Amino acid sequence: MPWSLTVGRLGETAIRIHVTFLLFLVWIWAAYYRSGGASAAWEGVLFVALLFACVLLHELGHVFAARRYGVKTPDITLWPFGGIANLERIPENPAQELVVAIAGPLVNVVIALVLLVILSATLGGADLTADSLVKIEDPRTSILVKLAGANIFLVVFNLIPAFPMDGGRVLRALLAMRMGHAKATATAASIGQGLAIGMGLLGIFTNPMLMIIGVFVFLAASGEAGQVQLKEASRGLLVSDAMITHFETLGPQSTVDDAADALIRSTQKEFPVVDGAGHLRGVLTRDAMIRAMKDQGPQTAVIEVMQADIPVVEARSKLDAALKLITSAQVPAVGVVDEAGRLVGLLTPENVGELMMLHAARPERGAHPFGRGRAG
Ligand SMILES: [Zn+2]
């Protein structure tokens, strides 16, 4: 990821800090400096640094729990709004997902407990009531109190039962033990969205920040439900079940003008460029075509303006892996080839969308419209 610095490595996991996080520290320093001078400024930065150390430990909780189930995490990035552990996948076994999701907040529970024990020791066994904690004046002790409070907040916030919070995953895992993964996700997403609407309404009357969080949670919940639906729809299918087989192709010698003709006589938006041997050389999108027409003229060779490095998959390979390519690799299409490497089909985001609509519309849930066995 650009704009982030790798500051350490734990096994196969790189620990990264995004540049905006460093700016955030500078901003904290400046804000405290203006209100309380240099010592307050360094104290503020120290507190934020310690707080994010706790956030990092929270993410490591997820990472180490996931590692137990063979899930790798290439990196953890710290942003001003929190940490993101980039897990390769979320285990689909509900018990495993539950452990991975709860491991993060549990780390903060442990940190808060340890801090409270240290505090009660330094306070000489005095009562640890909220009242006595507020009255502490020694700055070193008060930073521990604030840190303990922040960890308790992290636990509560992360356990809100809505995606993308850990609580959403805990809820989904608990539901998935009784119903299927897809149904559990849909139910958890609905609960999360209901909660998000509640937060939004409450935010109108209390804190506008709550409204923004509500909108964010609402959108995230829909996204999670959509992704799982896509995975369910593609389960057990082959690439050849979903690919487009009727399409216009361009040759390496074709010009942008030829491409424009093909655009007009078809409904395609992505045109594969195929050489004499039938191998895919690249894909020309409608947008790239129009840009080239304007900037370089109609006689430009398509080979100069197409997107090369288009991934290809075999027609007999599994569909879900190919869909992952489309959603993660930022490509306009994926080429489908036969054993000899010749282009026989195309997968585009649009025809994947059609597959999803068919999946949603089919009468009995559980069987694929294409008649290839039952889905998980
Ligand atoms: Zn977490």
mmCIF file of C-alpha atoms and ligand atoms in Angstrom:
data_model
loop_
_atom_site.group_PDB
_atom_site.id
_atom_site.type_symbol
_atom_site.label_atom_id
_atom_site.label_comp_id
_atom_site.label_asym_id
_atom_site.label_seq_id
_atom_site.Cartn_x
_atom_site.Cartn_y
_atom_site.Cartn_z
ATOM 1 C CA MET A 1 0.000 0.000 0.000
ATOM 2 C CA PRO A 2 1.453 3.377 -0.953
ATOM 3 C CA TRP A 3 1.889 6.064 1.719
ATOM 4 C CA SER A 4 2.506 3.629 4.533
ATOM 5 C CA LEU A 5 5.778 2.813 6.246
ATOM 6 C CA THR A 6 6.704 -0.670 7.382
ATOM 7 C CA VAL A 7 7.929 -0.293 10.953
ATOM 8 C CA GLY A 8 8.284 -3.920 11.926
ATOM 9 C CA ARG A 9 7.476 -7.503 11.103
ATOM 10 C CA LEU A 10 6.020 -10.354 13.143
ATOM 11 C CA GLY A 11 6.442 -13.617 11.275
ATOM 12 C CA GLU A 12 4.800 -13.126 7.877
ATOM 13 C CA THR A 13 2.886 -10.016 9.044
ATOM 14 C CA ALA A 14 4.283 -6.553 8.301
ATOM 15 C CA ILE A 15 3.334 -3.802 10.763
ATOM 16 C CA ARG A 16 2.683 -0.576 8.884
ATOM 17 C CA ILE A 17 1.878 3.007 9.792
ATOM 18 C CA HIS A 18 -0.005 5.136 7.306
ATOM 19 C CA VAL A 19 1.487 8.593 6.698
ATOM 20 C CA THR A 20 -1.784 10.229 7.770
ATOM 21 C CA PHE A 21 -1.256 8.668 11.193
ATOM 22 C CA LEU A 22 2.044 10.533 11.584
ATOM 23 C CA LEU A 23 0.282 13.762 10.530
ATOM 24 C CA PHE A 24 -2.356 12.961 13.135
ATOM 25 C CA LEU A 25 0.364 12.745 15.842
ATOM 26 C CA VAL A 26 1.738 16.128 14.734
ATOM 27 C CA TRP A 27 -1.772 17.560 14.907
ATOM 28 C CA ILE A 28 -2.285 16.140 18.434
ATOM 29 C CA TRP A 29 1.035 17.647 19.518
ATOM 30 C CA ALA A 30 0.095 21.062 18.120
ATOM 31 C CA ALA A 31 -3.414 21.013 19.604
ATOM 32 C CA TYR A 32 -2.121 20.167 23.106
ATOM 33 C CA TYR A 33 0.764 22.633 22.763
ATOM 34 C CA ARG A 34 -1.636 25.503 22.137
ATOM 35 C CA SER A 35 -3.736 24.694 25.184
ATOM 36 C CA GLY A 36 -1.103 23.512 27.675
ATOM 37 C CA GLY A 37 2.460 24.030 26.446
ATOM 38 C CA ALA A 38 5.214 21.573 25.597
ATOM 39 C CA SER A 39 4.723 19.113 28.469
ATOM 40 C CA ALA A 40 1.005 18.755 27.711
ATOM 41 C CA ALA A 41 1.895 18.277 24.019
ATOM 42 C CA TRP A 42 4.275 15.373 24.684
ATOM 43 C CA GLU A 43 1.819 13.847 27.141
ATOM 44 C CA GLY A 44 -0.907 13.995 24.492
ATOM 45 C CA VAL A 45 1.317 12.317 21.920
ATOM 46 C CA LEU A 46 2.390 9.689 24.463
ATOM 47 C CA PHE A 47 -1.242 8.895 25.243
ATOM 48 C CA VAL A 48 -2.189 8.538 21.563
ATOM 49 C CA ALA A 49 0.903 6.393 20.919
ATOM 50 C CA LEU A 50 0.015 4.115 23.854
ATOM 51 C CA LEU A 51 -3.609 3.971 22.739
ATOM 52 C CA PHE A 52 -2.550 2.852 19.276
ATOM 53 C CA ALA A 53 -0.197 0.295 20.789
ATOM 54 C CA CYS A 54 -3.374 -1.159 22.350
ATOM 55 C CA VAL A 55 -5.116 -1.011 18.958
ATOM 56 C CA LEU A 56 -2.148 -2.827 17.414
ATOM 57 C CA LEU A 57 -2.321 -5.529 20.126
ATOM 58 C CA HIS A 58 -6.063 -5.848 19.388
ATOM 59 C CA GLU A 59 -5.303 -6.468 15.699
ATOM 60 C CA LEU A 60 -2.562 -8.929 16.644
ATOM 61 C CA GLY A 61 -5.190 -10.776 18.679
ATOM 62 C CA HIS A 62 -7.147 -11.337 15.449
ATOM 63 C CA VAL A 63 -3.971 -12.197 13.526
ATOM 64 C CA PHE A 64 -2.701 -14.833 15.961
ATOM 65 C CA ALA A 65 -6.150 -16.379 16.345
ATOM 66 C CA ALA A 66 -6.435 -16.584 12.536
ATOM 67 C CA ARG A 67 -2.947 -18.068 12.275
ATOM 68 C CA ARG A 68 -4.126 -21.007 14.391
ATOM 69 C CA TYR A 69 -6.495 -21.885 11.545
ATOM 70 C CA GLY A 70 -3.876 -21.458 8.843
ATOM 71 C CA VAL A 71 -5.049 -17.990 7.765
ATOM 72 C CA LYS A 72 -2.155 -15.679 6.955
ATOM 73 C CA THR A 73 -2.106 -11.902 7.394
ATOM 74 C CA PRO A 74 0.320 -10.089 5.082
ATOM 75 C CA ASP A 75 0.005 -6.767 6.924
ATOM 76 C CA ILE A 76 -1.561 -4.649 9.664
ATOM 77 C CA THR A 77 -1.881 -0.912 8.943
ATOM 78 C CA LEU A 78 -2.477 1.752 11.584
ATOM 79 C CA TRP A 79 -4.679 4.642 10.416
ATOM 80 C CA PRO A 80 -5.805 7.656 12.458
ATOM 81 C CA PHE A 81 -9.237 6.003 12.777
ATOM 82 C CA GLY A 82 -7.859 2.648 13.947
ATOM 83 C CA GLY A 83 -6.042 -0.440 12.792
ATOM 84 C CA ILE A 84 -6.822 -2.775 9.911
ATOM 85 C CA ALA A 85 -5.500 -6.324 9.866
ATOM 86 C CA ASN A 86 -5.507 -7.514 6.283
ATOM 87 C CA LEU A 87 -6.518 -11.151 6.844
ATOM 88 C CA GLU A 88 -6.285 -13.321 3.720
ATOM 89 C CA ARG A 89 -9.717 -14.697 4.425
ATOM 90 C CA ILE A 90 -12.229 -14.984 7.250
ATOM 91 C CA PRO A 91 -12.668 -18.610 8.301
ATOM 92 C CA GLU A 92 -16.109 -19.845 7.244
ATOM 93 C CA ASN A 93 -16.378 -22.364 10.045
ATOM 94 C CA PRO A 94 -18.561 -20.460 12.561
ATOM 95 C CA ALA A 95 -16.603 -21.603 15.625
ATOM 96 C CA GLN A 96 -13.350 -20.435 14.019
ATOM 97 C CA GLU A 97 -14.820 -17.108 12.908
ATOM 98 C CA LEU A 98 -16.118 -16.594 16.444
ATOM 99 C CA VAL A 99 -12.656 -17.148 17.933
ATOM 100 C CA VAL A 100 -10.945 -14.857 15.385
ATOM 101 C CA ALA A 101 -13.530 -12.081 15.857
ATOM 102 C CA ILE A 102 -13.579 -12.168 19.655
ATOM 103 C CA ALA A 103 -9.779 -12.417 20.031
ATOM 104 C CA GLY A 104 -9.303 -8.688 19.298
ATOM 105 C CA PRO A 105 -11.700 -7.279 21.921
ATOM 106 C CA LEU A 106 -10.476 -9.903 24.425
ATOM 107 C CA VAL A 107 -6.986 -8.408 24.168
ATOM 108 C CA ASN A 108 -8.415 -5.035 25.253
ATOM 109 C CA VAL A 109 -10.281 -6.682 28.138
ATOM 110 C CA VAL A 110 -6.985 -8.139 29.340
ATOM 111 C CA ILE A 111 -5.161 -4.797 28.940
ATOM 112 C CA ALA A 112 -7.902 -2.961 30.871
ATOM 113 C CA LEU A 113 -7.775 -5.543 33.678
ATOM 114 C CA VAL A 114 -3.973 -5.357 33.911
ATOM 115 C CA LEU A 115 -4.120 -1.536 34.042
ATOM 116 C CA LEU A 116 -6.763 -1.620 36.756
ATOM 117 C CA VAL A 117 -4.645 -4.031 38.825
ATOM 118 C CA ILE A 118 -1.580 -1.763 38.437
ATOM 119 C CA LEU A 119 -3.696 1.261 39.381
ATOM 120 C CA SER A 120 -5.129 -0.350 42.472
ATOM 121 C CA ALA A 121 -1.570 -1.325 43.535
ATOM 122 C CA THR A 122 -0.231 2.221 43.050
ATOM 123 C CA LEU A 123 -3.216 3.690 44.859
ATOM 124 C CA GLY A 124 -2.276 1.587 47.871
ATOM 125 C CA GLY A 125 -5.379 -0.552 47.840
ATOM 126 C CA ALA A 126 -7.733 2.433 47.893
ATOM 127 C CA ASP A 127 -11.144 1.851 46.377
ATOM 128 C CA LEU A 128 -11.149 1.899 42.592
ATOM 129 C CA THR A 129 -14.389 3.776 42.122
ATOM 130 C CA ALA A 130 -15.003 6.046 39.197
ATOM 131 C CA ASP A 131 -14.962 8.924 41.662
ATOM 132 C CA SER A 132 -11.539 8.181 43.108
ATOM 133 C CA LEU A 133 -10.110 7.649 39.602
ATOM 134 C CA VAL A 134 -11.283 11.040 38.364
ATOM 135 C CA LYS A 135 -9.550 12.770 41.307
ATOM 136 C CA ILE A 136 -6.077 11.369 40.529
ATOM 137 C CA GLU A 137 -3.726 14.259 39.851
ATOM 138 C CA ASP A 138 -0.360 12.582 39.246
ATOM 139 C CA PRO A 139 -0.070 12.775 35.419
ATOM 140 C CA ARG A 140 1.595 9.353 35.151
ATOM 141 C CA THR A 141 -1.268 7.701 37.000
ATOM 142 C CA SER A 142 -3.919 9.676 35.161
ATOM 143 C CA ILE A 143 -2.580 8.505 31.787
ATOM 144 C CA LEU A 144 -3.065 4.915 32.987
ATOM 145 C CA VAL A 145 -6.635 5.722 34.025
ATOM 146 C CA LYS A 146 -7.336 7.263 30.620
ATOM 147 C CA LEU A 147 -5.765 4.266 28.905
ATOM 148 C CA ALA A 148 -7.867 1.813 30.923
ATOM 149 C CA GLY A 149 -10.971 3.848 30.015
ATOM 150 C CA ALA A 150 -9.990 3.884 26.341
ATOM 151 C CA ASN A 151 -9.560 0.089 26.340
ATOM 152 C CA ILE A 152 -13.007 -0.383 27.882
ATOM 153 C CA PHE A 153 -14.391 1.925 25.176
ATOM 154 C CA LEU A 154 -12.598 -0.150 22.501
ATOM 155 C CA VAL A 155 -14.231 -3.326 23.830
ATOM 156 C CA VAL A 156 -17.722 -1.806 23.879
ATOM 157 C CA PHE A 157 -17.375 -0.099 20.478
ATOM 158 C CA ASN A 158 -15.948 -3.168 18.747
ATOM 159 C CA LEU A 159 -18.672 -5.409 20.129
ATOM 160 C CA ILE A 160 -21.494 -3.354 18.571
ATOM 161 C CA PRO A 161 -23.215 -6.198 16.675
ATOM 162 C CA ALA A 162 -22.883 -4.686 13.188
ATOM 163 C CA PHE A 163 -20.404 -5.155 10.334
ATOM 164 C CA PRO A 164 -17.596 -4.226 10.058
ATOM 165 C CA MET A 165 -17.225 -4.208 13.829
ATOM 166 C CA ASP A 166 -16.013 -7.415 15.480
ATOM 167 C CA GLY A 167 -19.422 -7.698 17.127
ATOM 168 C CA GLY A 168 -21.014 -8.122 13.685
ATOM 169 C CA ARG A 169 -18.776 -11.104 12.989
ATOM 170 C CA VAL A 170 -19.434 -12.564 16.441
ATOM 171 C CA LEU A 171 -23.176 -12.271 15.768
ATOM 172 C CA ARG A 172 -22.836 -13.833 12.296
ATOM 173 C CA ALA A 173 -20.768 -16.716 13.690
ATOM 174 C CA LEU A 174 -23.341 -17.365 16.448
ATOM 175 C CA LEU A 175 -26.190 -17.296 13.913
ATOM 176 C CA ALA A 176 -24.254 -19.485 11.470
ATOM 177 C CA MET A 177 -24.143 -22.249 14.068
ATOM 178 C CA ARG A 178 -27.941 -22.518 13.677
ATOM 179 C CA MET A 179 -28.511 -21.542 10.029
ATOM 180 C CA GLY A 180 -26.360 -21.433 6.867
ATOM 181 C CA HIS A 181 -23.535 -18.982 6.353
ATOM 182 C CA ALA A 182 -25.445 -16.891 3.778
ATOM 183 C CA LYS A 183 -28.640 -16.693 5.851
ATOM 184 C CA ALA A 184 -26.622 -15.855 8.967
ATOM 185 C CA THR A 185 -24.852 -13.057 7.086
ATOM 186 C CA ALA A 186 -28.140 -11.671 5.766
ATOM 187 C CA THR A 187 -29.685 -11.775 9.246
ATOM 188 C CA ALA A 188 -26.616 -10.230 10.905
ATOM 189 C CA ALA A 189 -26.498 -7.550 8.202
ATOM 190 C CA SER A 190 -30.184 -6.698 8.765
ATOM 191 C CA ILE A 191 -29.663 -6.453 12.519
ATOM 192 C CA GLY A 192 -26.612 -4.253 11.880
ATOM 193 C CA GLN A 193 -28.557 -2.040 9.494
ATOM 194 C CA GLY A 194 -31.426 -1.697 11.956
ATOM 195 C CA LEU A 195 -28.911 -0.684 14.586
ATOM 196 C CA ALA A 196 -27.275 1.748 12.152
ATOM 197 C CA ILE A 197 -30.635 3.435 11.512
ATOM 198 C CA GLY A 198 -31.169 3.647 15.271
ATOM 199 C CA MET A 199 -27.717 5.205 15.695
ATOM 200 C CA GLY A 200 -28.441 7.667 12.901
ATOM 201 C CA LEU A 201 -31.749 8.747 14.486
ATOM 202 C CA LEU A 202 -30.164 9.059 17.915
ATOM 203 C CA GLY A 203 -27.374 11.063 16.284
ATOM 204 C CA ILE A 204 -29.831 13.620 14.918
ATOM 205 C CA PHE A 205 -30.884 14.485 18.466
ATOM 206 C CA THR A 206 -27.550 14.045 20.244
ATOM 207 C CA ASN A 207 -24.207 13.834 18.444
ATOM 208 C CA PRO A 208 -23.802 14.311 14.663
ATOM 209 C CA MET A 209 -20.748 12.027 14.827
ATOM 210 C CA LEU A 210 -23.103 9.168 15.699
ATOM 211 C CA MET A 211 -25.045 9.891 12.507
ATOM 212 C CA ILE A 212 -21.901 9.576 10.399
ATOM 213 C CA ILE A 213 -20.977 6.298 12.105
ATOM 214 C CA GLY A 214 -24.545 5.111 11.461
ATOM 215 C CA VAL A 215 -24.285 5.760 7.721
ATOM 216 C CA PHE A 216 -20.869 4.076 7.612
ATOM 217 C CA VAL A 217 -22.140 0.986 9.441
ATOM 218 C CA PHE A 218 -25.221 0.804 7.210
ATOM 219 C CA LEU A 219 -23.125 0.802 4.020
ATOM 220 C CA ALA A 220 -20.587 -1.664 5.396
ATOM 221 C CA ALA A 221 -23.354 -4.092 6.366
ATOM 222 C CA SER A 222 -24.799 -4.018 2.831
ATOM 223 C CA GLY A 223 -21.347 -4.590 1.346
ATOM 224 C CA GLU A 224 -20.677 -7.626 3.508
ATOM 225 C CA ALA A 225 -24.050 -9.158 2.632
ATOM 226 C CA GLY A 226 -23.405 -8.599 -1.105
ATOM 227 C CA GLN A 227 -19.999 -10.235 -1.008
ATOM 228 C CA VAL A 228 -21.274 -13.339 0.717
ATOM 229 C CA GLN A 229 -24.184 -13.560 -1.731
ATOM 230 C CA LEU A 230 -21.695 -13.475 -4.595
ATOM 231 C CA LYS A 231 -19.664 -16.241 -3.004
ATOM 232 C CA GLU A 232 -22.788 -18.340 -2.444
ATOM 233 C CA ALA A 233 -23.939 -17.792 -6.023
ATOM 234 C CA SER A 234 -20.629 -18.959 -7.436
ATOM 235 C CA ARG A 235 -20.123 -21.952 -5.189
ATOM 236 C CA GLY A 236 -19.848 -25.201 -7.118
ATOM 237 C CA LEU A 237 -19.923 -23.435 -10.493
ATOM 238 C CA LEU A 238 -17.209 -23.487 -13.116
ATOM 239 C CA VAL A 239 -15.958 -20.514 -15.093
ATOM 240 C CA SER A 240 -17.555 -22.036 -18.212
ATOM 241 C CA ASP A 241 -20.996 -21.785 -16.528
ATOM 242 C CA ALA A 242 -20.801 -18.027 -16.219
ATOM 243 C CA MET A 243 -18.616 -16.771 -19.063
ATOM 244 C CA ILE A 244 -19.765 -14.836 -22.116
ATOM 245 C CA THR A 245 -19.084 -16.787 -25.291
ATOM 246 C CA HIS A 246 -20.498 -14.435 -27.941
ATOM 247 C CA PHE A 247 -18.406 -11.320 -28.254
ATOM 248 C CA GLU A 248 -16.548 -9.231 -30.778
ATOM 249 C CA THR A 249 -12.761 -9.311 -30.759
ATOM 250 C CA LEU A 250 -10.167 -6.943 -32.168
ATOM 251 C CA GLY A 251 -6.878 -7.902 -33.820
ATOM 252 C CA PRO A 252 -3.428 -6.523 -32.974
ATOM 253 C CA GLN A 253 -3.613 -4.456 -36.182
ATOM 254 C CA SER A 254 -7.052 -2.972 -35.421
ATOM 255 C CA THR A 255 -7.324 0.761 -34.949
ATOM 256 C CA VAL A 256 -9.413 2.728 -32.493
ATOM 257 C CA ASP A 257 -11.717 3.473 -35.438
ATOM 258 C CA ASP A 258 -12.326 -0.300 -35.949
ATOM 259 C CA ALA A 259 -13.006 -0.576 -32.247
ATOM 260 C CA ALA A 260 -15.565 2.239 -32.450
ATOM 261 C CA ASP A 261 -17.402 0.333 -35.227
ATOM 262 C CA ALA A 262 -17.471 -2.769 -33.031
ATOM 263 C CA LEU A 263 -18.768 -0.679 -30.136
ATOM 264 C CA ILE A 264 -21.679 0.576 -32.219
ATOM 265 C CA ARG A 265 -22.736 -2.796 -33.649
ATOM 266 C CA SER A 266 -22.591 -4.640 -30.310
ATOM 267 C CA THR A 267 -23.642 -4.074 -26.701
ATOM 268 C CA GLN A 268 -20.151 -4.849 -25.412
ATOM 269 C CA LYS A 269 -18.148 -2.425 -23.319
ATOM 270 C CA GLU A 270 -14.920 -4.447 -23.137
ATOM 271 C CA PHE A 271 -13.205 -5.670 -26.298
ATOM 272 C CA PRO A 272 -10.554 -8.387 -26.116
ATOM 273 C CA VAL A 273 -7.575 -7.932 -28.429
ATOM 274 C CA VAL A 274 -6.637 -11.373 -29.780
ATOM 275 C CA ASP A 275 -3.640 -12.276 -31.935
ATOM 276 C CA GLY A 276 -3.488 -14.741 -34.848
ATOM 277 C CA ALA A 277 -2.848 -17.692 -32.542
ATOM 278 C CA GLY A 278 -5.995 -16.923 -30.548
ATOM 279 C CA HIS A 279 -4.087 -15.636 -27.500
ATOM 280 C CA LEU A 280 -5.450 -12.712 -25.468
ATOM 281 C CA ARG A 281 -3.119 -9.706 -25.712
ATOM 282 C CA GLY A 282 -5.214 -7.231 -23.737
ATOM 283 C CA VAL A 283 -8.626 -5.624 -23.336
ATOM 284 C CA LEU A 284 -9.803 -2.284 -24.714
ATOM 285 C CA THR A 285 -12.533 -0.691 -22.615
ATOM 286 C CA ARG A 286 -15.103 1.754 -23.941
ATOM 287 C CA ASP A 287 -13.662 4.525 -21.768
ATOM 288 C CA ALA A 288 -10.103 3.955 -22.998
ATOM 289 C CA MET A 289 -11.445 3.878 -26.572
ATOM 290 C CA ILE A 290 -13.190 7.254 -26.221
ATOM 291 C CA ARG A 291 -10.160 8.793 -24.536
ATOM 292 C CA ALA A 292 -7.849 7.545 -27.305
ATOM 293 C CA MET A 293 -10.258 8.798 -29.978
ATOM 294 C CA LYS A 294 -10.115 12.270 -28.430
ATOM 295 C CA ASP A 295 -6.427 12.449 -27.506
ATOM 296 C CA GLN A 296 -4.634 10.396 -30.165
ATOM 297 C CA GLY A 297 -7.095 10.125 -33.046
ATOM 298 C CA PRO A 298 -9.021 7.278 -34.709
ATOM 299 C CA GLN A 299 -5.987 5.791 -36.500
ATOM 300 C CA THR A 300 -4.226 4.847 -33.224
ATOM 301 C CA ALA A 301 -3.492 1.116 -32.930
ATOM 302 C CA VAL A 302 -5.640 -0.497 -30.222
ATOM 303 C CA ILE A 303 -2.566 -2.319 -28.976
ATOM 304 C CA GLU A 304 -1.154 1.038 -27.799
ATOM 305 C CA VAL A 305 -4.171 2.036 -25.732
ATOM 306 C CA MET A 306 -5.546 -1.300 -24.489
ATOM 307 C CA GLN A 307 -4.983 -2.598 -20.982
ATOM 308 C CA ALA A 308 -2.410 -5.396 -21.150
ATOM 309 C CA ASP A 309 -1.797 -7.857 -18.278
ATOM 310 C CA ILE A 310 -5.362 -9.132 -18.259
ATOM 311 C CA PRO A 311 -5.503 -12.255 -16.066
ATOM 312 C CA VAL A 312 -6.723 -15.449 -17.746
ATOM 313 C CA VAL A 313 -8.336 -18.517 -16.218
ATOM 314 C CA GLU A 314 -9.125 -21.924 -17.647
ATOM 315 C CA ALA A 315 -12.732 -22.613 -18.592
ATOM 316 C CA ARG A 316 -12.769 -25.670 -16.330
ATOM 317 C CA SER A 317 -11.476 -23.863 -13.243
ATOM 318 C CA LYS A 318 -13.698 -22.883 -10.313
ATOM 319 C CA LEU A 319 -15.757 -19.729 -10.671
ATOM 320 C CA ASP A 320 -15.219 -18.299 -7.187
ATOM 321 C CA ALA A 321 -11.451 -17.944 -7.687
ATOM 322 C CA ALA A 322 -12.057 -16.106 -10.974
ATOM 323 C CA LEU A 323 -14.567 -13.755 -9.309
ATOM 324 C CA LYS A 324 -11.984 -12.927 -6.675
ATOM 325 C CA LEU A 325 -9.697 -11.853 -9.524
ATOM 326 C CA ILE A 326 -12.357 -9.509 -10.914
ATOM 327 C CA THR A 327 -13.160 -7.907 -7.579
ATOM 328 C CA SER A 328 -9.593 -7.618 -6.271
ATOM 329 C CA ALA A 329 -7.393 -7.071 -9.334
ATOM 330 C CA GLN A 330 -9.151 -3.939 -10.673
ATOM 331 C CA VAL A 331 -9.365 -5.324 -14.198
ATOM 332 C CA PRO A 332 -12.197 -4.663 -16.679
ATOM 333 C CA ALA A 333 -12.507 -8.370 -17.525
ATOM 334 C CA VAL A 334 -10.916 -11.772 -17.050
ATOM 335 C CA GLY A 335 -10.094 -13.861 -20.130
ATOM 336 C CA VAL A 336 -11.171 -17.505 -20.276
ATOM 337 C CA VAL A 337 -8.903 -19.870 -22.229
ATOM 338 C CA ASP A 338 -8.979 -23.505 -23.338
ATOM 339 C CA GLU A 339 -6.151 -26.020 -22.736
ATOM 340 C CA ALA A 340 -4.199 -24.584 -25.666
ATOM 341 C CA GLY A 341 -4.359 -21.067 -24.224
ATOM 342 C CA ARG A 342 -6.815 -19.770 -26.854
ATOM 343 C CA LEU A 343 -9.430 -17.255 -25.755
ATOM 344 C CA VAL A 344 -12.865 -18.911 -25.576
ATOM 345 C CA GLY A 345 -14.768 -16.614 -23.228
ATOM 346 C CA LEU A 346 -14.873 -13.516 -21.074
ATOM 347 C CA LEU A 347 -15.935 -12.763 -17.524
ATOM 348 C CA THR A 348 -16.914 -9.157 -16.841
ATOM 349 C CA PRO A 349 -18.300 -7.459 -13.716
ATOM 350 C CA GLU A 350 -21.546 -6.970 -15.634
ATOM 351 C CA ASN A 351 -22.146 -10.623 -16.458
ATOM 352 C CA VAL A 352 -21.189 -11.549 -12.915
ATOM 353 C CA GLY A 353 -23.938 -9.122 -11.827
ATOM 354 C CA GLU A 354 -26.399 -10.952 -14.082
ATOM 355 C CA LEU A 355 -25.393 -14.256 -12.524
ATOM 356 C CA MET A 356 -26.179 -12.750 -9.114
ATOM 357 C CA MET A 357 -29.616 -11.586 -10.254
ATOM 358 C CA LEU A 358 -30.416 -15.069 -11.560
ATOM 359 C CA HIS A 359 -29.260 -16.522 -8.266
ATOM 360 C CA ALA A 360 -31.511 -14.160 -6.318
ATOM 361 C CA ALA A 361 -34.513 -14.806 -8.592
ATOM 362 C CA ARG A 362 -34.412 -18.582 -8.740
ATOM 363 C CA PRO A 363 -37.434 -20.156 -7.087
ATOM 364 C CA GLU A 364 -36.009 -22.695 -4.646
ATOM 365 C CA ARG A 365 -33.026 -21.658 -2.594
ATOM 366 C CA GLY A 366 -30.216 -24.174 -2.434
ATOM 367 C CA ALA A 367 -30.107 -25.424 -6.026
ATOM 368 C CA HIS A 368 -28.335 -23.625 -8.822
ATOM 369 C CA PRO A 369 -30.245 -22.434 -11.881
ATOM 370 C CA PHE A 370 -27.732 -24.317 -13.988
ATOM 371 C CA GLY A 371 -28.612 -27.683 -12.500
ATOM 372 C CA ARG A 372 -25.138 -28.506 -11.226
ATOM 373 C CA GLY A 373 -25.841 -30.021 -7.819
ATOM 374 C CA ARG A 374 -26.698 -28.242 -4.635
ATOM 375 C CA ALA A 375 -24.948 -25.241 -3.218
ATOM 376 C CA GLY A 376 -23.422 -25.540 0.266
HETATM 377 ZN ZN ZN B 1 -11.158 -6.067 15.879
#
